[in-house]
Tab-separated table of C-alpha atoms in Angstrom:
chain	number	residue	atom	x	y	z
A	201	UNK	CA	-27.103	-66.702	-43.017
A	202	UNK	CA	-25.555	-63.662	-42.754
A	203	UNK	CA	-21.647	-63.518	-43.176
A	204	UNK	CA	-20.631	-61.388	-40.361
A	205	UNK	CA	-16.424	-61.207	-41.655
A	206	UNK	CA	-17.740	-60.262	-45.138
A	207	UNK	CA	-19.779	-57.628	-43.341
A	208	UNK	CA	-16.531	-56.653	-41.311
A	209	UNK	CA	-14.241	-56.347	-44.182
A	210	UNK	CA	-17.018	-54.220	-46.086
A	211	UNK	CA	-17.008	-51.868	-43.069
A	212	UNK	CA	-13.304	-51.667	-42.741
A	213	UNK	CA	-13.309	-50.920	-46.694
A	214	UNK	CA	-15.354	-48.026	-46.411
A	215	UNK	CA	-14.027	-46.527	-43.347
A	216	UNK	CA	-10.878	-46.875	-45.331
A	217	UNK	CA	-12.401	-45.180	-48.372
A	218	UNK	CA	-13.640	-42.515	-46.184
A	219	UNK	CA	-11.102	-41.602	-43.561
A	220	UNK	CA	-10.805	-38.342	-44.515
A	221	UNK	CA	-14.572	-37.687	-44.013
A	222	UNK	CA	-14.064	-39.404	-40.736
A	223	UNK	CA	-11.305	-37.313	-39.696
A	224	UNK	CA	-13.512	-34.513	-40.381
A	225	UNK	CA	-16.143	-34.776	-38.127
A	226	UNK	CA	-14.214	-36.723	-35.150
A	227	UNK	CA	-13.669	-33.506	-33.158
A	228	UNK	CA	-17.312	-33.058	-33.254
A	229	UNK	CA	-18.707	-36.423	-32.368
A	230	UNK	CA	-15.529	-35.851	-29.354
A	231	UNK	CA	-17.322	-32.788	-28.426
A	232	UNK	CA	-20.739	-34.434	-28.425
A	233	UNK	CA	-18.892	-37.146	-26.590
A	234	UNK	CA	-17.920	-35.693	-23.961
A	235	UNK	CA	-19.924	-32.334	-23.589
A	236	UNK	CA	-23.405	-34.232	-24.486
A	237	UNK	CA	-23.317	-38.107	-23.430
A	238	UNK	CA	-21.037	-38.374	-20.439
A	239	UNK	CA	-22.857	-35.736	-18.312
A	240	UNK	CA	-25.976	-37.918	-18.984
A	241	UNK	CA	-24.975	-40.215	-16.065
A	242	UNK	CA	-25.333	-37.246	-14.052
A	243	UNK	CA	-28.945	-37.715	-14.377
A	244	UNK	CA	-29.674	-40.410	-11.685
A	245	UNK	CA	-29.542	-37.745	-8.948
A	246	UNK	CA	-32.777	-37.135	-10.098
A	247	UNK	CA	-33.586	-39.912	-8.475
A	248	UNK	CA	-31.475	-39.360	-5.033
A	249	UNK	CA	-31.538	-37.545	-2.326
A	250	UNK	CA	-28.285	-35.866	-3.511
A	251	UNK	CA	-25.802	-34.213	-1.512
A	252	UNK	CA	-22.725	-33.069	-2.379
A	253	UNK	CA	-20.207	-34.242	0.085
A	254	UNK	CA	-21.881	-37.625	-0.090
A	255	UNK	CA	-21.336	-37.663	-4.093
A	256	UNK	CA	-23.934	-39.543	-6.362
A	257	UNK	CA	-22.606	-43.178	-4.894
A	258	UNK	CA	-23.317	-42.228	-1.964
A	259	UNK	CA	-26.388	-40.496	-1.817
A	260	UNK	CA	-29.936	-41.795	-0.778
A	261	UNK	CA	-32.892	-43.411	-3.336
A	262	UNK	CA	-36.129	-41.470	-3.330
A	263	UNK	CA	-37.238	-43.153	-6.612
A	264	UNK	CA	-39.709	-40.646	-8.426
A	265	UNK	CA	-39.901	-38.533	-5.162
A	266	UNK	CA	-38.746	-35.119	-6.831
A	267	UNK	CA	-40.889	-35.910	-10.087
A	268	UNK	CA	-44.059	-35.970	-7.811
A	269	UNK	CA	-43.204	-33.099	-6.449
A	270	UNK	CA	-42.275	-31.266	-9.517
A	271	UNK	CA	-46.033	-32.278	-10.910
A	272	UNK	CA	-47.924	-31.598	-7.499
A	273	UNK	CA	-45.959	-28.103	-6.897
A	274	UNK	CA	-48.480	-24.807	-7.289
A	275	UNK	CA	-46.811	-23.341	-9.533
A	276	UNK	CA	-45.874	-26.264	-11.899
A	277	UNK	CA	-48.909	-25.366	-14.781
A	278	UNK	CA	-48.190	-22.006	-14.686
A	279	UNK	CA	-44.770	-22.322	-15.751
A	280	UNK	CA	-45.990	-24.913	-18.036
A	281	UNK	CA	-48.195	-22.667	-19.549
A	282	UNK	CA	-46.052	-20.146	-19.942
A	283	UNK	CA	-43.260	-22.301	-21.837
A	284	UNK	CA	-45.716	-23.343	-24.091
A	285	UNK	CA	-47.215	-19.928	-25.060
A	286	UNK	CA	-43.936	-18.536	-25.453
A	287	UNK	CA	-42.798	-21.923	-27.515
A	288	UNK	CA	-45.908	-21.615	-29.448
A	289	UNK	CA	-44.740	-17.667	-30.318
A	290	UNK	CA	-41.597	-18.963	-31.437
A	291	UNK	CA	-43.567	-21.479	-33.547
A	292	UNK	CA	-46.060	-19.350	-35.268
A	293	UNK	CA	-44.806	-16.204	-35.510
A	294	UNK	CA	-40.472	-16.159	-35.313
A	295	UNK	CA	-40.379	-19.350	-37.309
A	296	UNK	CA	-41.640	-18.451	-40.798
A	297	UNK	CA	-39.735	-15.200	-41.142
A	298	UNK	CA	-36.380	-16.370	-41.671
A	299	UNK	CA	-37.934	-18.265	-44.358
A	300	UNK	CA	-39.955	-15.207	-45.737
A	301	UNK	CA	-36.306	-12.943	-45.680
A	302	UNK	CA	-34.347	-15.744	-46.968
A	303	UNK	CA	-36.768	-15.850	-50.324
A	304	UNK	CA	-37.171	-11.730	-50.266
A	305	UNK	CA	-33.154	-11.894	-50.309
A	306	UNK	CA	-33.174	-14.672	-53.131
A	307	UNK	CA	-35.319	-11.896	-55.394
A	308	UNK	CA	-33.272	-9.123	-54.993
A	309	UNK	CA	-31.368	-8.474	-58.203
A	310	UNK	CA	-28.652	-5.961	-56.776
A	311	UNK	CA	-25.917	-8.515	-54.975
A	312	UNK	CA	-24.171	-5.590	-53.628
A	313	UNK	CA	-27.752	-4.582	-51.943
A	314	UNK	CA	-28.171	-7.966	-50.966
A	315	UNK	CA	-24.484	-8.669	-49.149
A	316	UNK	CA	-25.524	-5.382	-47.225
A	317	UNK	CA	-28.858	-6.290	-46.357
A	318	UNK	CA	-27.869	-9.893	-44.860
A	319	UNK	CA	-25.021	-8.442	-43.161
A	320	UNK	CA	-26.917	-5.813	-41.283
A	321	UNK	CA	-29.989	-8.419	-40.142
A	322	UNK	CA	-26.889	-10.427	-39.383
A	323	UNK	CA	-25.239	-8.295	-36.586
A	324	UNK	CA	-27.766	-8.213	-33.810
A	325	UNK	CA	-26.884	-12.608	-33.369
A	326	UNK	CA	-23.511	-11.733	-32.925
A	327	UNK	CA	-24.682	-9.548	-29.488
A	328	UNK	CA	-25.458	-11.107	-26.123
A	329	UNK	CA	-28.692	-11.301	-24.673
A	330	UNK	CA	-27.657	-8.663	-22.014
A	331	UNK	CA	-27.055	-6.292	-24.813
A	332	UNK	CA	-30.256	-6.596	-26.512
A	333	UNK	CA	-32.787	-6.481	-23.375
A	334	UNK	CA	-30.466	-3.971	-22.400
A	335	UNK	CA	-31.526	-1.473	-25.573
A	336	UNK	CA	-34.827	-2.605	-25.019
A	337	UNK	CA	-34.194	-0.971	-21.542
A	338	UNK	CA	-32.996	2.070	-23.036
A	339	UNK	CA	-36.041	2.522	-25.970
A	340	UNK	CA	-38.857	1.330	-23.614
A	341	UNK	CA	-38.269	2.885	-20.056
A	342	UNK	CA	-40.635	5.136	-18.726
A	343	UNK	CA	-38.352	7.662	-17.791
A	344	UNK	CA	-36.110	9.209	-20.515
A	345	UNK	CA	-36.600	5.742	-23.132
A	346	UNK	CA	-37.259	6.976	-27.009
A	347	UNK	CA	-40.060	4.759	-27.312
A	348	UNK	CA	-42.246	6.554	-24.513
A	349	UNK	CA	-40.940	10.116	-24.775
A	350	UNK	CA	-42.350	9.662	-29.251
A	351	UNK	CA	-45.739	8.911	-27.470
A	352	UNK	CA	-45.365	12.104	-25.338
A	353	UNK	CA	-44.259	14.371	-27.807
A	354	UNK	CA	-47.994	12.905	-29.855
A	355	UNK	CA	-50.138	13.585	-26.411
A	356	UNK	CA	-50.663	9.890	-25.790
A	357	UNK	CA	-50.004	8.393	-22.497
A	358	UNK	CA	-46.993	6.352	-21.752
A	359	UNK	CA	-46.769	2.937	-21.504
A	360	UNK	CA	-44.662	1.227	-18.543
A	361	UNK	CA	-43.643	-2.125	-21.111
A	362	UNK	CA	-41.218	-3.089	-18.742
A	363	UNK	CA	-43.336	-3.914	-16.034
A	364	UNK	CA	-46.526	-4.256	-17.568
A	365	UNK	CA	-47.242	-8.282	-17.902
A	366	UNK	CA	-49.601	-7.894	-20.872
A	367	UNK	CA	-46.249	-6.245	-22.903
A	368	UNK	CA	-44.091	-9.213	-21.868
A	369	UNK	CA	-44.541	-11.834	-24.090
A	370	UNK	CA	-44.764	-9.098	-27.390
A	371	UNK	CA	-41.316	-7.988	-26.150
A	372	UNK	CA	-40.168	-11.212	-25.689
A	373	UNK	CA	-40.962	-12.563	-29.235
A	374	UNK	CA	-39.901	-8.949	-30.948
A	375	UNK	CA	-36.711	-9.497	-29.232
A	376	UNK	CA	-36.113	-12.998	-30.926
A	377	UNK	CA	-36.922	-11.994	-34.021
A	378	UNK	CA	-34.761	-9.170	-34.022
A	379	UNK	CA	-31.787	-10.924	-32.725
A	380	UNK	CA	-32.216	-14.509	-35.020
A	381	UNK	CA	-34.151	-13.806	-37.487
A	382	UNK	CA	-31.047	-12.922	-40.082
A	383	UNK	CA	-29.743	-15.186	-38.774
A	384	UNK	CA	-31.793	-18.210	-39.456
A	385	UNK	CA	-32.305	-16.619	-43.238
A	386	UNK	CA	-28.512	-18.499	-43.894
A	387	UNK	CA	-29.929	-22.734	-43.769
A	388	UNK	CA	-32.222	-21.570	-46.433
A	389	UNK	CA	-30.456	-19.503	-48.735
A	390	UNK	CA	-27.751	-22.254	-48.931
A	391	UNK	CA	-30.849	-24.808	-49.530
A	392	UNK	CA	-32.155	-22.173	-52.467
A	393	UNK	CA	-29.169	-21.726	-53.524
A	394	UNK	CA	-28.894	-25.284	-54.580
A	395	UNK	CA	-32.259	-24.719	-56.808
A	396	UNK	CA	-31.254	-25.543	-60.797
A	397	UNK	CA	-31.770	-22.570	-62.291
A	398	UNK	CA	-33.156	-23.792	-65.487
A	399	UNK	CA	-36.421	-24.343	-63.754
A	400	UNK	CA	-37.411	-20.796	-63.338
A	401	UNK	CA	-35.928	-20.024	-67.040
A	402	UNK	CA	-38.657	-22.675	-67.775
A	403	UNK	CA	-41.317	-21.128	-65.656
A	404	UNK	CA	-39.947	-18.072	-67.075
A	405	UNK	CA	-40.934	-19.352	-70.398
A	406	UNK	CA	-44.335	-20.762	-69.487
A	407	UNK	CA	-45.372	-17.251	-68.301
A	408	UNK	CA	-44.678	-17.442	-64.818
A	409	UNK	CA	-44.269	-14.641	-63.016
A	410	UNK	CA	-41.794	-13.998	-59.308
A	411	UNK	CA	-44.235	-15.010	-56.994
A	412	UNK	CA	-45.736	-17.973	-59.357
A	413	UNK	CA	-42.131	-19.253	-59.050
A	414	UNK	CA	-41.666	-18.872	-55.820
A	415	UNK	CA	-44.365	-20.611	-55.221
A	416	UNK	CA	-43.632	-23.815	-57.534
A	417	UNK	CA	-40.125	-23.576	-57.322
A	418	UNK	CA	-38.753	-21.916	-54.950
A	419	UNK	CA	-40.821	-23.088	-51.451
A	420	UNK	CA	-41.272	-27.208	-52.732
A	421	UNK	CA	-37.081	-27.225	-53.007
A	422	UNK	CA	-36.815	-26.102	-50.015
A	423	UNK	CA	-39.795	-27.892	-48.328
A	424	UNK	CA	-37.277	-30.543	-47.045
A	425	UNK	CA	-35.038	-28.317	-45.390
A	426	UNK	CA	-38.218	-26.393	-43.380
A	427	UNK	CA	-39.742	-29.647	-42.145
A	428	UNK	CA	-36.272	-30.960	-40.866
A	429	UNK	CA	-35.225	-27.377	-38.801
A	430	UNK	CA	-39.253	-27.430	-37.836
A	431	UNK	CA	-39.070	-30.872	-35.878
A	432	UNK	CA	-35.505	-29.736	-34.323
A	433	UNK	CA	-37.492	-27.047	-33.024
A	434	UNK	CA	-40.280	-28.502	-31.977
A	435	UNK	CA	-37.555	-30.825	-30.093
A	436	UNK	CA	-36.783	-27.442	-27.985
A	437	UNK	CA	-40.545	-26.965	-26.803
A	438	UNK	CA	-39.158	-26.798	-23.203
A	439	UNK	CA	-36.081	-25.589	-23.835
A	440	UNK	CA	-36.525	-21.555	-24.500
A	441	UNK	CA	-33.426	-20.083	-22.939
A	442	UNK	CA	-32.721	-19.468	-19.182
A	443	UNK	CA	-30.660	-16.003	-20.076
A	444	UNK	CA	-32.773	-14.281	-22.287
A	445	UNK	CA	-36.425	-14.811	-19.653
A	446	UNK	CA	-34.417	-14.218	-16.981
A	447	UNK	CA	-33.198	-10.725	-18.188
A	448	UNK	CA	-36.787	-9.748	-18.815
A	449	UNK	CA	-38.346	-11.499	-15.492
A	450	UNK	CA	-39.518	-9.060	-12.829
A	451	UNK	CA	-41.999	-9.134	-9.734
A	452	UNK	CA	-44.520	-7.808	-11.903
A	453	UNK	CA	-44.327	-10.223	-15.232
A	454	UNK	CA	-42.947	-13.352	-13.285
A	455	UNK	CA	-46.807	-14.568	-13.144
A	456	UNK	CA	-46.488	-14.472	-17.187
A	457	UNK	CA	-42.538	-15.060	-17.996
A	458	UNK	CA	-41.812	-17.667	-15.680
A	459	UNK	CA	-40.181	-21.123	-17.531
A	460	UNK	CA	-38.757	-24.077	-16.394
A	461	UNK	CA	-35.703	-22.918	-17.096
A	462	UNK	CA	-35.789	-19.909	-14.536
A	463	UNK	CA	-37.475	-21.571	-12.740
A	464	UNK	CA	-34.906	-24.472	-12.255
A	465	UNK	CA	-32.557	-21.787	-11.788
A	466	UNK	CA	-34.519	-19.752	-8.960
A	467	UNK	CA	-35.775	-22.938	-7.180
A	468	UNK	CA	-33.504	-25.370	-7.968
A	469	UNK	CA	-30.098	-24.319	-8.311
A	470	UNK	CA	-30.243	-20.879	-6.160
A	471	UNK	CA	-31.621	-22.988	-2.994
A	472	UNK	CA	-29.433	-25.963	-3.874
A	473	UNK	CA	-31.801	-28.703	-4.615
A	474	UNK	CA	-29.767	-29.919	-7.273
A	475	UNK	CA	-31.782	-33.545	-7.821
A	476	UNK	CA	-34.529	-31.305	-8.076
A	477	UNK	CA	-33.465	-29.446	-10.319
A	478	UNK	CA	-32.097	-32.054	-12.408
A	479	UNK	CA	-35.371	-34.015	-12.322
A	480	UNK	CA	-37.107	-30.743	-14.217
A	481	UNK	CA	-34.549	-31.601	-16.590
A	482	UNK	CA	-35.012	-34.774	-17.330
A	483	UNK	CA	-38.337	-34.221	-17.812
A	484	UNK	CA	-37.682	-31.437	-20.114
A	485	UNK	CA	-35.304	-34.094	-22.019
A	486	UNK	CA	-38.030	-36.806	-22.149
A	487	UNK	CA	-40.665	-34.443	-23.577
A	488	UNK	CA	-38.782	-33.339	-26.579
A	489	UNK	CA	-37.224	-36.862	-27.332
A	490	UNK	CA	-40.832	-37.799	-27.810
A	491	UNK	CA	-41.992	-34.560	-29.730
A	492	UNK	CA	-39.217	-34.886	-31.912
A	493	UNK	CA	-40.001	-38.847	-32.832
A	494	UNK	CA	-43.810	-37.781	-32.956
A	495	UNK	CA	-42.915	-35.166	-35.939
A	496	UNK	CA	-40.402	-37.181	-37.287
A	497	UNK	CA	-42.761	-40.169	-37.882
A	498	UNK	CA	-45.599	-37.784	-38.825
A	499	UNK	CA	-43.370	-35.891	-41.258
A	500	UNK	CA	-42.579	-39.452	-43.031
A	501	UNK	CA	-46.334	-40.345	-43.476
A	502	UNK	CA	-47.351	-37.245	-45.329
A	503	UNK	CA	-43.967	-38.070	-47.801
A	504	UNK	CA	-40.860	-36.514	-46.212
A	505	UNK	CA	-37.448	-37.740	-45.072
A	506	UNK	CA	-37.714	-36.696	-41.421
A	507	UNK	CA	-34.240	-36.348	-39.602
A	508	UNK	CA	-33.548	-39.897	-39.330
């Protein structure tokens, strides 16, 4: 039988032991707190009828009304679609390049080089989304951009990428990449940076060369670190950004760019169907909590530690 006051008094002893650590990181489970869980009660209008001058007590039960109607809608697999292409970018293409940087960076000799290097793919995460879209306004436009008046200056035709659907989704991923890609390179250069450094003197000895290390070394250290940020990502497969689409939506892409998340914005929010809109949400929520224990349990079968 289990002693439950030995079990107490073991708990109290380590908190004890460990008060500073808990210190530490009690502003952040506050934030979480109170940013993260208590809004989650908000939820149940997803469920009502809601109205603001009623409150959430006092509005009406529809049950799974809005969720119906967020499945039956038109429109609903085209936004699906959409998110998942675009997710599915941001998967297979943005994904593996701050990984690819981060061990470029590890190779390079010169730190001075280096320091420069990080700082300047660095910069563009510090800008707002409005700022980069907004250079992509001035490069790509048709009349006057940099981008279209190089193509005149060769005798080719211009290109209208700003309203042309078939160039939204390429801008949308270059955009990413430009903006996080440095920026993701920082997880895994602290993770390499942990590497013992007498293994690649002992490659070094057994004839390896840079990318045979790399290779052995280098990529299996890390391996933990990429399958841990990889199911927090795939946690986000609804969740893409509202500011960034939005920026680039038009009446002429919207067929290819539209997400849930403008889409909660344009229908849900701008018309004032906020248990709608809050539904789309949950149901956002409820597809990456599953996602994320899917990969989680399938990372642990083929030998890693998962994120819990």
């Amino acid at each position: 039988m289990v002693d439950k006051s030995a079990m107490r008094s073991e708990l109290i002893r380590r908190v004890k032991k460990n008060k500073l650590l808990y210190i530490m990181i009690f502003p952040g489970l506050l934030y979480f707190f109170i940013y993260k869980y208590i809004p989650m009660y908000g939820l149940v209008i997803s469920f009502q009828d809601y109205k603001p001058y009623k409150g959430i007590l006092g509005s009406d039960w529809v049950g799974f009304e809005h969720f119906h109607r967020l499945f039956t809608e038109p429109a609903f697999w085209m936004i699906f679609k959409n998110t998942i292409i675009l997710f599915g970018l941001n998967i297979l293409i943005f994904f593996p390049i701050p990984i690819v940087l981060a061990l470029m960076l590890n190779e390079v000799r010169l730190r001075a080089f280096q320091r420069t290097v990080q700082t300047l793919i660095y910069i563009p995460h510090f800008m707002s989304w409005v700022i980069i879209v907004s250079i992509s306004y001035v490069l790509l436009t048709m009349d006057g951009g940099l981008v279209n008046g190089m193509l005149e200056t060769f005798g080719l035709q211009k290109i209208n990428f700003l309203l042309n659907e078939s160039w939204f989704r390429p801008m949308y991923i270059t955009q990413v990449i430009w903006r996080e890609a440095g920026w993701g390179t920082i997880i895994y250069l602290a993770a390499i940076a942990a590497v013992d450094p007498s293994m690649y003197e002992a490659a070094r000895m057994d004839g390896a060369n840079r990318l045979q290390q790399i290779w052995h070394i280098t990529i299996p250290a890390i391996k933990s670190v990429i399958v841990v940020l990889l199911i927090l990502k795939i946690g986000d497969v609804l969740e893409l950004g509202f500011e960034h689409v939005y920026l680039l939506l038009n009446a002429s892409n919207r067929e290819v760019g539209e997400i849930f998340d403008t889409y909660v914005y344009t229908t849900g929010l701008k018309q004032g169907q906020y248990s709608y809109s809050t539904a789309i949400g949950l149901f956002k929520g409820l597809i990456g909590l599953v996602l994320v224990i899917g990969a989680n349990k399938f990372a642990k079968k083929i030998g890693e530690e998962g994120i819990y």
